CSV table of C-alpha atoms in Angstrom, one decimal:
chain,number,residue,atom,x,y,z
A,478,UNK,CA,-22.7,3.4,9.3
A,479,UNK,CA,-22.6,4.7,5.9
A,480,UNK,CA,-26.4,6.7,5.0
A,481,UNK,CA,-26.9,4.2,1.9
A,482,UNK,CA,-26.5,1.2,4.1
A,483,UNK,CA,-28.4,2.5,6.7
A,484,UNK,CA,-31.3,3.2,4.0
A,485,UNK,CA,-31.1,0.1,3.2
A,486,UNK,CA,-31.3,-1.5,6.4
A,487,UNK,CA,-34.4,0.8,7.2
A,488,UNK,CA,-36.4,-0.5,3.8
A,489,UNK,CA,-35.2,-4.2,4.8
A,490,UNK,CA,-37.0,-3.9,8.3
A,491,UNK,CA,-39.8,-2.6,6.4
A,492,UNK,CA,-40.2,-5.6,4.4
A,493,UNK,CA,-39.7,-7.9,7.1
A,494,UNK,CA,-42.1,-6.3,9.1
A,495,UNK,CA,-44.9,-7.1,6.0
A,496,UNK,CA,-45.9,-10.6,5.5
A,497,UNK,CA,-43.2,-13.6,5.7
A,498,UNK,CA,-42.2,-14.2,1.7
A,499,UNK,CA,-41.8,-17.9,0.8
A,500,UNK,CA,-40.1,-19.2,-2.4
A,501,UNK,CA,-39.6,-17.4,-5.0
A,502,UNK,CA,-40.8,-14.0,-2.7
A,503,UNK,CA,-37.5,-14.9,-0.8
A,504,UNK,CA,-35.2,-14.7,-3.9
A,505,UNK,CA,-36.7,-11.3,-5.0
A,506,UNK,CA,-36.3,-9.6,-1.7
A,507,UNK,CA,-32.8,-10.7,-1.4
A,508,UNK,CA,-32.7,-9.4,-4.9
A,509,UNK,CA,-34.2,-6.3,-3.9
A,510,UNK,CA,-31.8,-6.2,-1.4
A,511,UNK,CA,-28.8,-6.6,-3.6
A,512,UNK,CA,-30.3,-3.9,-5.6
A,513,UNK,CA,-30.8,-1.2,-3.1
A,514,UNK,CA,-26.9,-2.1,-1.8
A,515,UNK,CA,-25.4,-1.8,-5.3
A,516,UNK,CA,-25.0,1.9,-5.0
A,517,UNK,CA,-23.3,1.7,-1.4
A,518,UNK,CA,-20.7,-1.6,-2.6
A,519,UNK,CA,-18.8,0.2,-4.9
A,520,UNK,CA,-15.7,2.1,-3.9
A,521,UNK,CA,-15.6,5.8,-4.9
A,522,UNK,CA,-13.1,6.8,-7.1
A,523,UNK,CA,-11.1,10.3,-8.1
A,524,UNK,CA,-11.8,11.7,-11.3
A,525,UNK,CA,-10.9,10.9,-14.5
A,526,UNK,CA,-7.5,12.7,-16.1
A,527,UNK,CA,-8.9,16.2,-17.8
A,528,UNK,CA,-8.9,16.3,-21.9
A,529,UNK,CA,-6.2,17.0,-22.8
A,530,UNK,CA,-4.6,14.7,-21.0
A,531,UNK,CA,-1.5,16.0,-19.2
A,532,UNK,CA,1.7,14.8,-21.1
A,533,UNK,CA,3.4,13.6,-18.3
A,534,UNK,CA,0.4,11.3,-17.0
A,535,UNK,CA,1.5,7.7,-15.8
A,536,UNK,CA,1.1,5.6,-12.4
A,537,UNK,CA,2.7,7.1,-9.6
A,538,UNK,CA,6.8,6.3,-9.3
A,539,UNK,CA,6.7,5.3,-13.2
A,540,UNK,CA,7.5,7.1,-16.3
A,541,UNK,CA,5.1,7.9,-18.9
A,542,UNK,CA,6.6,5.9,-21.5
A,543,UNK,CA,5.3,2.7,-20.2
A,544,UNK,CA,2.4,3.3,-21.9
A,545,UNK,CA,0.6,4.3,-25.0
A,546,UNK,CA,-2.9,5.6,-25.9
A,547,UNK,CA,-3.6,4.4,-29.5
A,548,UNK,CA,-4.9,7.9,-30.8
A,549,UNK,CA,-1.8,9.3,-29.6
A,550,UNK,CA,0.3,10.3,-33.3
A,551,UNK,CA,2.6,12.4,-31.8
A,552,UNK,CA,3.7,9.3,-29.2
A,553,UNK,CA,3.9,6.8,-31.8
A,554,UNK,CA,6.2,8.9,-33.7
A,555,UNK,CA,8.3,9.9,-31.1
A,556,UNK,CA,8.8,6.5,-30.0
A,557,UNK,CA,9.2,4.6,-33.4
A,558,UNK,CA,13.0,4.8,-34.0
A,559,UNK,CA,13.7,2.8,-30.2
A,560,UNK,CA,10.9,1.0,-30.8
A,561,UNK,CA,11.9,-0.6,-34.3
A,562,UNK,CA,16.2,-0.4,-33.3
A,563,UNK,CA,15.7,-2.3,-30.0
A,564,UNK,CA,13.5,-5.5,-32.0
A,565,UNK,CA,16.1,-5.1,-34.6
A,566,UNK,CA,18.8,-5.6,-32.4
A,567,UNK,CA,17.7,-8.7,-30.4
A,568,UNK,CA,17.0,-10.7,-33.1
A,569,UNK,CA,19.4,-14.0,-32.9
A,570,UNK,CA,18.4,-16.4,-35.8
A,571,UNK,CA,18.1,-14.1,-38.7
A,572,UNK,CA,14.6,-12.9,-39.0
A,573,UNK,CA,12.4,-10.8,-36.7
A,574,UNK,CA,9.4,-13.4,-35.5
A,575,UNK,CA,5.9,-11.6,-33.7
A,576,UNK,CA,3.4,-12.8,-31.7
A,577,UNK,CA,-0.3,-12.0,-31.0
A,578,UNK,CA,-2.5,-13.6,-28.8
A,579,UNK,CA,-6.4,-12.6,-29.0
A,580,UNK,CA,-8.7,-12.8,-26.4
A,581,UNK,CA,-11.4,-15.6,-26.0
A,582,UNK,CA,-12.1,-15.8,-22.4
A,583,UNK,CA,-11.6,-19.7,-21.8
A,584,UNK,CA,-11.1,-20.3,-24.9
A,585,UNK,CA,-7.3,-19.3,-24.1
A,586,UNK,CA,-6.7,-22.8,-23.3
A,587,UNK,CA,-6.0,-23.1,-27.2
A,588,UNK,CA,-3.4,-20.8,-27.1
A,589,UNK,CA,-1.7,-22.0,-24.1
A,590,UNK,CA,-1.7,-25.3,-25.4
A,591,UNK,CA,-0.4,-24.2,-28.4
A,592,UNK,CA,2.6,-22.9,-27.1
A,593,UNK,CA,3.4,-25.4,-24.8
A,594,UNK,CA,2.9,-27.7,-27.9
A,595,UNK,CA,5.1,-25.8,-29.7
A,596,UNK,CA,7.9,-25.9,-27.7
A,597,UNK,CA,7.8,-29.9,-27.2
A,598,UNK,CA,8.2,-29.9,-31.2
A,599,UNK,CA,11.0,-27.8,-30.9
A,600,UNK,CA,9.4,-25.3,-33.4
A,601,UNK,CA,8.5,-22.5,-31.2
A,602,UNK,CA,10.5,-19.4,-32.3
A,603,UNK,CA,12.0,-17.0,-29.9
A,604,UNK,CA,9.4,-13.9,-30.3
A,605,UNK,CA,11.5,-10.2,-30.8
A,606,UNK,CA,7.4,-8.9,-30.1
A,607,UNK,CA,4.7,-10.5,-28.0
A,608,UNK,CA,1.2,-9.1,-28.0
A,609,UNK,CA,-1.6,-9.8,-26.0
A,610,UNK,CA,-5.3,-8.4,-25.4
A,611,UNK,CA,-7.8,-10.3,-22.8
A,612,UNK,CA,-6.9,-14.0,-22.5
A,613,UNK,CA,-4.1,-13.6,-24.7
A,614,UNK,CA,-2.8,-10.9,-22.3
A,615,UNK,CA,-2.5,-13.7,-19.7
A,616,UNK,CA,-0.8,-16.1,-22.1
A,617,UNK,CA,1.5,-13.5,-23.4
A,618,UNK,CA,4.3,-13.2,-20.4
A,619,UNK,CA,4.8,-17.0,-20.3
A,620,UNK,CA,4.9,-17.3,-24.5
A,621,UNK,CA,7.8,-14.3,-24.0
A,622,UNK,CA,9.8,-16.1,-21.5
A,623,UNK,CA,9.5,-19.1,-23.9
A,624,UNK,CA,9.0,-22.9,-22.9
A,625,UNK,CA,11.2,-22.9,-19.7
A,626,UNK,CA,7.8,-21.3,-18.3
A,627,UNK,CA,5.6,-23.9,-19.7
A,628,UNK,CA,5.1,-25.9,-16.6
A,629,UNK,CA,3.4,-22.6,-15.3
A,630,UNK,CA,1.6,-22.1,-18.6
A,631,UNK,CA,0.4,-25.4,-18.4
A,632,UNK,CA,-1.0,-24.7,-14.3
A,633,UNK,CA,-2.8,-22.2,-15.4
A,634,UNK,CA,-4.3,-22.4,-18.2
A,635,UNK,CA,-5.7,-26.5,-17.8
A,636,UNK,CA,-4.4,-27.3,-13.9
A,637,UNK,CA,-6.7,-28.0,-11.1
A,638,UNK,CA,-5.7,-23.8,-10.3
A,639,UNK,CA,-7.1,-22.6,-13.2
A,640,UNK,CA,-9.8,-19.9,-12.9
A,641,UNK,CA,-12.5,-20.9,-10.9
A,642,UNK,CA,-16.5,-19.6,-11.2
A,643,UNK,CA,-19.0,-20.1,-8.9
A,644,UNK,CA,-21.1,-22.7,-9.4
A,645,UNK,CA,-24.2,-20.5,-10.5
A,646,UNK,CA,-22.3,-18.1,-12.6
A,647,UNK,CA,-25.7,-16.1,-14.3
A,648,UNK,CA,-25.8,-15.2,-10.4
A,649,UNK,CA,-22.0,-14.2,-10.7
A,650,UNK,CA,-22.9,-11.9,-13.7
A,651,UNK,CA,-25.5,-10.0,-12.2
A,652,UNK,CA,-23.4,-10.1,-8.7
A,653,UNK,CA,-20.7,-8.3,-10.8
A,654,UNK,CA,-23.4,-6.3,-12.6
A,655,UNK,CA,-24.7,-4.8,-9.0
A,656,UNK,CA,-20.8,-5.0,-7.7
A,657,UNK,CA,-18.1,-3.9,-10.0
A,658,UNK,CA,-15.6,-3.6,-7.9
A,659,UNK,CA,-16.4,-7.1,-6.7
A,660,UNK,CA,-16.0,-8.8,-2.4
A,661,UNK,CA,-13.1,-6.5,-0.8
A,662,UNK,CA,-12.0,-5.3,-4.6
A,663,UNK,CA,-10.5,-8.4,-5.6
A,664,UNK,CA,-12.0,-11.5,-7.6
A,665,UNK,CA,-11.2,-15.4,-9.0
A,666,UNK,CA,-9.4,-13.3,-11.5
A,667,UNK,CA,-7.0,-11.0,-9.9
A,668,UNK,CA,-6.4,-14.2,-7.4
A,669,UNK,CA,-5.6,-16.2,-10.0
A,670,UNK,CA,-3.2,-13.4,-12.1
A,671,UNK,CA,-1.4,-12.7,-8.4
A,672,UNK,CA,-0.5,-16.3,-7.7
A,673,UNK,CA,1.5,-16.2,-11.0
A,674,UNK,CA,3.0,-13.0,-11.3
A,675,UNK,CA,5.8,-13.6,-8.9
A,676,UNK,CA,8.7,-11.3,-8.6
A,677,UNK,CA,10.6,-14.5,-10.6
A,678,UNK,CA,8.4,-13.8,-13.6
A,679,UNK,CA,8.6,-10.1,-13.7
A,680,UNK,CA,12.2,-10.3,-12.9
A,681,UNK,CA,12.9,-12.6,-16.3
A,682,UNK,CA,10.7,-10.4,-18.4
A,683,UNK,CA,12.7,-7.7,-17.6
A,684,UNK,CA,15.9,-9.3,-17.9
A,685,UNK,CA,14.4,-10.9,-21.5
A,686,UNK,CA,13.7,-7.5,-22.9
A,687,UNK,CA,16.9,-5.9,-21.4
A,688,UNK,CA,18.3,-6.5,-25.3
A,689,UNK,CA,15.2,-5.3,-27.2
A,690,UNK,CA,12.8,-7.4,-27.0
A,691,UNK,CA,9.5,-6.2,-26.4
A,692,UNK,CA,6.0,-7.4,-24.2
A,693,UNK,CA,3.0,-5.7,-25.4
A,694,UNK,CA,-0.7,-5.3,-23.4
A,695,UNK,CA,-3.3,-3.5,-24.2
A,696,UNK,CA,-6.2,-3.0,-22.2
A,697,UNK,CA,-9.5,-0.4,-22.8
A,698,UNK,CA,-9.5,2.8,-20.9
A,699,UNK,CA,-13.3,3.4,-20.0
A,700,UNK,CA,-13.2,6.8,-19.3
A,701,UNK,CA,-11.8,7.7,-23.1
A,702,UNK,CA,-13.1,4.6,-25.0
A,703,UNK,CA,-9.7,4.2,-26.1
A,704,UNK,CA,-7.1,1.0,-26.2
A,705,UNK,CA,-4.0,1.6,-24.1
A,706,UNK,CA,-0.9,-0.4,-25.1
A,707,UNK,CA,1.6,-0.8,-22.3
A,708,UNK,CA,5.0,-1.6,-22.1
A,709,UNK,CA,5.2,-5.0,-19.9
A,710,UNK,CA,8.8,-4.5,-20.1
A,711,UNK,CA,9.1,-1.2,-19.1
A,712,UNK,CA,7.0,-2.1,-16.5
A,713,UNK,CA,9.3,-5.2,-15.2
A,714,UNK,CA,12.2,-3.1,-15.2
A,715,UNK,CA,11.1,-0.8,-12.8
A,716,UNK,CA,11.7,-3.1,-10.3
A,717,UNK,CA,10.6,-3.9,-6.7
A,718,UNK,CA,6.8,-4.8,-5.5
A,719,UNK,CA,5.2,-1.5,-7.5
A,720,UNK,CA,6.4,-3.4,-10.4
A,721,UNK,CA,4.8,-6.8,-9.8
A,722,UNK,CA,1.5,-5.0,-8.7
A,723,UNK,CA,1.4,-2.8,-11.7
A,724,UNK,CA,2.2,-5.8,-14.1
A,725,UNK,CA,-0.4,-7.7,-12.0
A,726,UNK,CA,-3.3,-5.0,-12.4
A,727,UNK,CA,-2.7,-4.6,-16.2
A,728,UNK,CA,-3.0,-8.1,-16.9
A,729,UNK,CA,-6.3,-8.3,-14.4
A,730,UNK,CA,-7.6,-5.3,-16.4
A,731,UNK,CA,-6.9,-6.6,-19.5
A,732,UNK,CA,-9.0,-9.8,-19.1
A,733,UNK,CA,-11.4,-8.3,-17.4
A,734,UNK,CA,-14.3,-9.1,-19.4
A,735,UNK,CA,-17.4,-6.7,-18.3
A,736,UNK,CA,-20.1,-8.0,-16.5
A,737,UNK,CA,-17.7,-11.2,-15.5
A,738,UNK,CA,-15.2,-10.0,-14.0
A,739,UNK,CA,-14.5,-6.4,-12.2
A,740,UNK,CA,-12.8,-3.6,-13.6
A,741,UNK,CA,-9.5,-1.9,-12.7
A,742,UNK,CA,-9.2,1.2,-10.9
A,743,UNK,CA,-5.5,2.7,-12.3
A,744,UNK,CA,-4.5,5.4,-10.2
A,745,UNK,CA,-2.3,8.3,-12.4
A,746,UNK,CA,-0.5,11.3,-11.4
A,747,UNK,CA,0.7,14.4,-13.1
A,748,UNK,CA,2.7,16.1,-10.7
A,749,UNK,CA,0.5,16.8,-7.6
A,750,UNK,CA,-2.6,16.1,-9.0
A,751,UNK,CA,-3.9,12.5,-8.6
A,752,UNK,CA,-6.9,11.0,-11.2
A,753,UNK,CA,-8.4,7.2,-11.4
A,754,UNK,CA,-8.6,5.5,-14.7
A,755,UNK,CA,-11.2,2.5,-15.3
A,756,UNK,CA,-9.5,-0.3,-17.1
A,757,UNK,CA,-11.5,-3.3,-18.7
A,758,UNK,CA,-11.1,-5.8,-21.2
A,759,UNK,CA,-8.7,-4.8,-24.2
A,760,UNK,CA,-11.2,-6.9,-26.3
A,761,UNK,CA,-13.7,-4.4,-26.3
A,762,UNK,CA,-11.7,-2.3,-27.8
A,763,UNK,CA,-9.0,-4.5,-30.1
A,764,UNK,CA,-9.7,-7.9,-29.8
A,765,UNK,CA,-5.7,-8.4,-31.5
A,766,UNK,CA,-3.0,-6.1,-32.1
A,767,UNK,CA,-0.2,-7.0,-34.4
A,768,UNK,CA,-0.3,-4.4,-37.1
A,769,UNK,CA,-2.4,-1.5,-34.7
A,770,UNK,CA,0.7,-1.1,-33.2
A,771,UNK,CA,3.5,-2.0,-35.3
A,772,UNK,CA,2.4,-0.6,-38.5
A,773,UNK,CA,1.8,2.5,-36.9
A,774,UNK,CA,5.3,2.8,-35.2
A,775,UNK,CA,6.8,1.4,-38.6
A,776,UNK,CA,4.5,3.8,-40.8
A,777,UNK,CA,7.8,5.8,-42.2
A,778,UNK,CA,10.1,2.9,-42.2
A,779,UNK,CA,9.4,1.0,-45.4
A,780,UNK,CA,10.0,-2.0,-45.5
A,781,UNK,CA,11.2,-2.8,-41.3
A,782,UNK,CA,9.5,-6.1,-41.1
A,783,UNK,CA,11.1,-7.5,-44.5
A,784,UNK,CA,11.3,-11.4,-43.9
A,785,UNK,CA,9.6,-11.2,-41.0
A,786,UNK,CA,6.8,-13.4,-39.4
A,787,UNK,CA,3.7,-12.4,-38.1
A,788,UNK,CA,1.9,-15.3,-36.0
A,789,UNK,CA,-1.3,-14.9,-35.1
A,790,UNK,CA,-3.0,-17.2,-32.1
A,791,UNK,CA,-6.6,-16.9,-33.0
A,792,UNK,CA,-8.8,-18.1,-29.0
A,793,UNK,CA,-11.4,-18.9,-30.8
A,794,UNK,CA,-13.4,-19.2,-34.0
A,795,UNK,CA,-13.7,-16.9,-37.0
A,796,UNK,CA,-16.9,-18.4,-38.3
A,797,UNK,CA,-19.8,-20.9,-37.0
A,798,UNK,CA,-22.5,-23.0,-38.0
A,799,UNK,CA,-26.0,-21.4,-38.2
A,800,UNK,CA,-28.7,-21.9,-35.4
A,801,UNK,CA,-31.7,-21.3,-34.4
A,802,UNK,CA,-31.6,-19.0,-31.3
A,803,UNK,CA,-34.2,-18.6,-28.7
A,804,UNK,CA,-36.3,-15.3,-28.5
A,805,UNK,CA,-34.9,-14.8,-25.3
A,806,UNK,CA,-32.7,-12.7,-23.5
A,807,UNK,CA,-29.5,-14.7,-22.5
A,808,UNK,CA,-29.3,-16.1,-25.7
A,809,UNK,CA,-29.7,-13.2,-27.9
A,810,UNK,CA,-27.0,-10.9,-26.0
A,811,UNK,CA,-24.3,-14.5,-26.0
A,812,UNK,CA,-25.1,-14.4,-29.2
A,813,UNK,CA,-25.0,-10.6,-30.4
A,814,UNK,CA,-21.4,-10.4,-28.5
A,815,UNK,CA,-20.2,-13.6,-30.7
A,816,UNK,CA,-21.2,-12.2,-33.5
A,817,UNK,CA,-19.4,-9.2,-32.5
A,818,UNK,CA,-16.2,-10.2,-31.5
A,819,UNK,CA,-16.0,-13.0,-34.6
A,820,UNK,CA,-16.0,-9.7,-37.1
A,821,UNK,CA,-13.6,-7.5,-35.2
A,822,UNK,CA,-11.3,-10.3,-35.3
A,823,UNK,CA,-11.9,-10.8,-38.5
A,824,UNK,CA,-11.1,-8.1,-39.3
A,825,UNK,CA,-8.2,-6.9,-37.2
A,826,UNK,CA,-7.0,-10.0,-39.2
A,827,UNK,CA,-7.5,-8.5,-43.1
A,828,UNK,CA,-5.6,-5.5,-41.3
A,829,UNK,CA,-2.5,-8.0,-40.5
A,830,UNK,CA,-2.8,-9.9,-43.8
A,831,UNK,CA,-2.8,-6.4,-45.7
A,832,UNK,CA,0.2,-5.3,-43.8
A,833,UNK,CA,2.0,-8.0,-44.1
A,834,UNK,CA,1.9,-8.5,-47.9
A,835,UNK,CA,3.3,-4.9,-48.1
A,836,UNK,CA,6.0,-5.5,-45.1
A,837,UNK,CA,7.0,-8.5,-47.4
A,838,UNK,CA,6.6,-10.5,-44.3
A,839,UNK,CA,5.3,-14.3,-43.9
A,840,UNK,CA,1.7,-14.5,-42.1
A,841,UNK,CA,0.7,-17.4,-40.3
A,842,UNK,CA,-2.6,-17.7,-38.4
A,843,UNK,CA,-4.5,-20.6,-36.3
A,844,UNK,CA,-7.8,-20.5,-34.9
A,845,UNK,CA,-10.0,-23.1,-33.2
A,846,UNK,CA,-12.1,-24.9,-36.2
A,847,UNK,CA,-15.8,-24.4,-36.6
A,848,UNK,CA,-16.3,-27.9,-35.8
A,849,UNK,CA,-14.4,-28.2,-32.9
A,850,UNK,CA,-16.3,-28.4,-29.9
A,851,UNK,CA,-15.7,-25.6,-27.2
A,852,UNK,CA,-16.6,-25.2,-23.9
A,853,UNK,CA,-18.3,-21.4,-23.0
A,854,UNK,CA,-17.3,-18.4,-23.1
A,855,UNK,CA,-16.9,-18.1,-19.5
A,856,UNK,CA,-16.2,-21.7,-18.2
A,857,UNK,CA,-12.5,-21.6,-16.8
A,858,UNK,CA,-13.3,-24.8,-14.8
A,859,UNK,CA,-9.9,-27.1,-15.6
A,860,UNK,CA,-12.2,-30.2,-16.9
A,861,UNK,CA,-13.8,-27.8,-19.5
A,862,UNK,CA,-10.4,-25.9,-20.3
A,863,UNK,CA,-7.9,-28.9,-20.6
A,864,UNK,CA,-9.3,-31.2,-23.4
A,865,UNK,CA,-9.2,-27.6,-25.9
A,866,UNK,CA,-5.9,-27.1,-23.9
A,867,UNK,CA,-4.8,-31.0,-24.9
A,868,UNK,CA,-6.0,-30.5,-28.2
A,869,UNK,CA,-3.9,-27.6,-29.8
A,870,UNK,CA,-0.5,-29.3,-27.9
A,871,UNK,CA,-1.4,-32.4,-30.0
A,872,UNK,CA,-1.8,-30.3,-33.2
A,873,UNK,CA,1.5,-28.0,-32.3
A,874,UNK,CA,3.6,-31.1,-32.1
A,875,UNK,CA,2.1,-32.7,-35.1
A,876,UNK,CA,2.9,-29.5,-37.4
A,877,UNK,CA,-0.8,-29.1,-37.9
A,878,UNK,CA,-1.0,-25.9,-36.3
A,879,UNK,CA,-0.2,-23.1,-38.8
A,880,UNK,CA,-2.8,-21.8,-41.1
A,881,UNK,CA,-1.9,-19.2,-44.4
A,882,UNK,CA,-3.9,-16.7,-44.7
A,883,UNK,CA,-5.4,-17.8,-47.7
A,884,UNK,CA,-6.3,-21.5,-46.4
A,885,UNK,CA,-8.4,-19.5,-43.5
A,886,UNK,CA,-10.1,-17.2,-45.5
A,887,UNK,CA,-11.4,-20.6,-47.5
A,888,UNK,CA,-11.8,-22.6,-44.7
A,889,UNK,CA,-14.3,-20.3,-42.7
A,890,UNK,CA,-15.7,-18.2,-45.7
A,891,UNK,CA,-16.2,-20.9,-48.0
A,892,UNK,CA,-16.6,-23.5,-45.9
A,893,UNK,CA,-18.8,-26.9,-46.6
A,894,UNK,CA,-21.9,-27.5,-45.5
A,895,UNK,CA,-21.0,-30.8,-44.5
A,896,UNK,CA,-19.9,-30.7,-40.4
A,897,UNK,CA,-16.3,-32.2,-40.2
A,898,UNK,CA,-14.9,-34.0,-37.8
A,899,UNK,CA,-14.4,-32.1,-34.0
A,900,UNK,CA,-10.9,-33.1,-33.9
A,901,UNK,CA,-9.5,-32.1,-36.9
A,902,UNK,CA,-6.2,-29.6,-36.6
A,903,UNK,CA,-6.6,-26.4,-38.2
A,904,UNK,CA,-4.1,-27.2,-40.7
A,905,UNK,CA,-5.4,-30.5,-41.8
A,906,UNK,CA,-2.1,-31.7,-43.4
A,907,UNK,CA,1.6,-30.9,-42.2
């Protein structure tokens, strides 16, 4: 028996051997309990690369290039000629159309059903670039593959699979709090990621991107407090099992939103030497990534993205109605992290918009109104997820889906004081 659980079991018989607790006595031992195990649940792990990183650092049996630190200059230069020639190339109806996909824990249920929307309208473009941080990560392989996948879109993101919580999910927080690496490593998440990322979907992403087309992650390396992009397609054309599990874990890690769900241990090598990397949620880091990415790979090719169109799938809102919070705990951190993640977007958004205008590319955004209601934060249950889910479809296939820049910035900055109806489209008119 490990020393820390026998420690444990030693201040547990001490307890026990005090008076009998009753009621809410009970709770805190078993609290007290979970507190003294916390330190013996989680699963050690190697060290963390050394700064610098060694240039050849990657998963074991995969090449380096699969990946991308966002502070790495000398990277995105070296890999912007490929990178810009292969989207070039698989274009097929004339203009170069991207996609990015923020995060919004449940809240991806907009997305999905957007896309699946979409593609009953017949207006769903053929992406050349798919993005994806957090909930968008988990959208992006199926919006990639395009609506032939939408059946499994669908499954996921509003069918009686979809994520499940336990039913007392602050005790699910603070579980994950005291247990990181959650029951036997795995959780709802990674259950729920694994059942869909056969070897058929990684199989078609790599035989999508085979002409150019490129599938793009990103998640948040603890360790450096940095955002790693990787290549999904790279990934997928690895091949074989290694493949599906690495394209599994980045997706895991990607949504794994701390304190919910579990991070992701990534092991690396550089030649003999082994390290572990500690992969969460890209959203702390870039809640979306169209221009992050592109515009740095693109910096010394004017122009690239001429006639282009940037779409951006906003999971959530980009402003709310004020009030009154309690002095409280709970509702003061929801609401701080909110607040948080509405500005970011924000204004990884005014990033997009600026690039755009100079790419002399079309942006188009959507984003869940500020009087639509919404379910929270972290309730995946399918009768919480599905009416947000049924709710963009009807709006993609009524052509009330795409937003202008300029129509959102007025919409949420200059908005009414007057509430408006909760299931209005975000563009009101076609």
């Amino acid at each position: 028996m490990p020393p820390c659980v026998d420690r444990v079991r030693m201040e547990w018989m001490a307890i026990a051997r005090g008076p009998r607790p009753t009621g809410r006595g009970r709770g805190l031992c078993g609290l007290l309990a979970a507190c003294l195990l916390a330190g013996c649940a989680t699963s050690p792990r190697l060290e963390a690369p050394p700064e610098p990183a060694p240039a050849a650092l990657a998963p074991p049996g995969f090449p380096p290039d699969i990946r991308l630190q966002t502070t790495d200059l000398a990277g995105l230069s070296e890999r912007r000629p490929a990178f810009v020639r292969g989207i070039r190339q698989s274009v097929t109806d004339g203009s170069i159309d991207v996609l990015a996909l923020s995060g919004g824990g449940s809240g991806g249920a907009f997305g999905a059903g957007a896309l699946v929307g979409l593609g009953e309208s017949g207006q769903r473009p053929r992406f050349e670039l798919v993005t994806g941080v957090s909930a968008g990560a988990l959208i992006a392989p199926f919006a990639f593959l395009g609506p032939a996948w939408d059946d499994r879109l669908r499954d996921a993101f509003s069918g009686e699979r979809a994520l499940p919580l336990p039913r007392h999910a602050g005790l699910s927080v603070i579980g994950h709090l005291l247990f990181p690496r959650g029951i036997g490593g795995r959780s709802a998440l990674s259950a729920l990621v694994d059942r869909y990322v056969t070897m058929d979907l990684v199989d078609a992403v790599a035989r999508e991107g085979a002409g150019g087309r490129r599938l793009v992650v990103a998640t948040t390396d603890l360790d450096t407090q940095e955002t790693v992009l990787w290549d999904m397609v790279a990934i997928a054309r690895h091949g074989g099992e290694a493949a599906r599990k690495l394209f599994r874990d980045v997706l895991v890690a990607s949504a794994s939103v701390p304190g919910v769900f579990p991070p992701v241990v990534v092991r690396v090598a550089s030649g003999s030497h082994r390290y572990d990397e500690l992969h969460v949620d890209g959203s702390v880091t870039t809640p979306v990534f169209a221009t992050p990415l592109v515009a740095e790979i693109l910096a010394q090719d004017d122009r690239a993205l001429a006639g282009a169109n940037l779409y951006l799938i906003v999971n959530g809102r980009l402003a709310v109605r004020p009030r009154t919070v309690p002095i409280a705990t709970l509702p003061i951190l929801s609401r701080s992290f909110d607040a948080d993640m509405m500005y970011k977007t924000r204004e990884a958004i005014a990033l997009t918009i600026g690039f755009a205008r100079r790419q002399g590319a079309r942006f188009l955004v959507t984003e869940i109104p500020i009087d639509h209601p919404v379910a929270s934060f972290v309730d995946f249950r399918p009768q919480a997820m599905r009416p947000l889910f049924e709710y963009a479809r009807r709006c993609a296939r009524e052509g009330r889906l795409w937003l202008s820049a300029q129509a959102s910035i007025e919409r949420n900055l200059q908005r009414s004081h007057e509430p408006a109806a909760g299931d209005e489209c975000p563009a009101l008119q076609r």
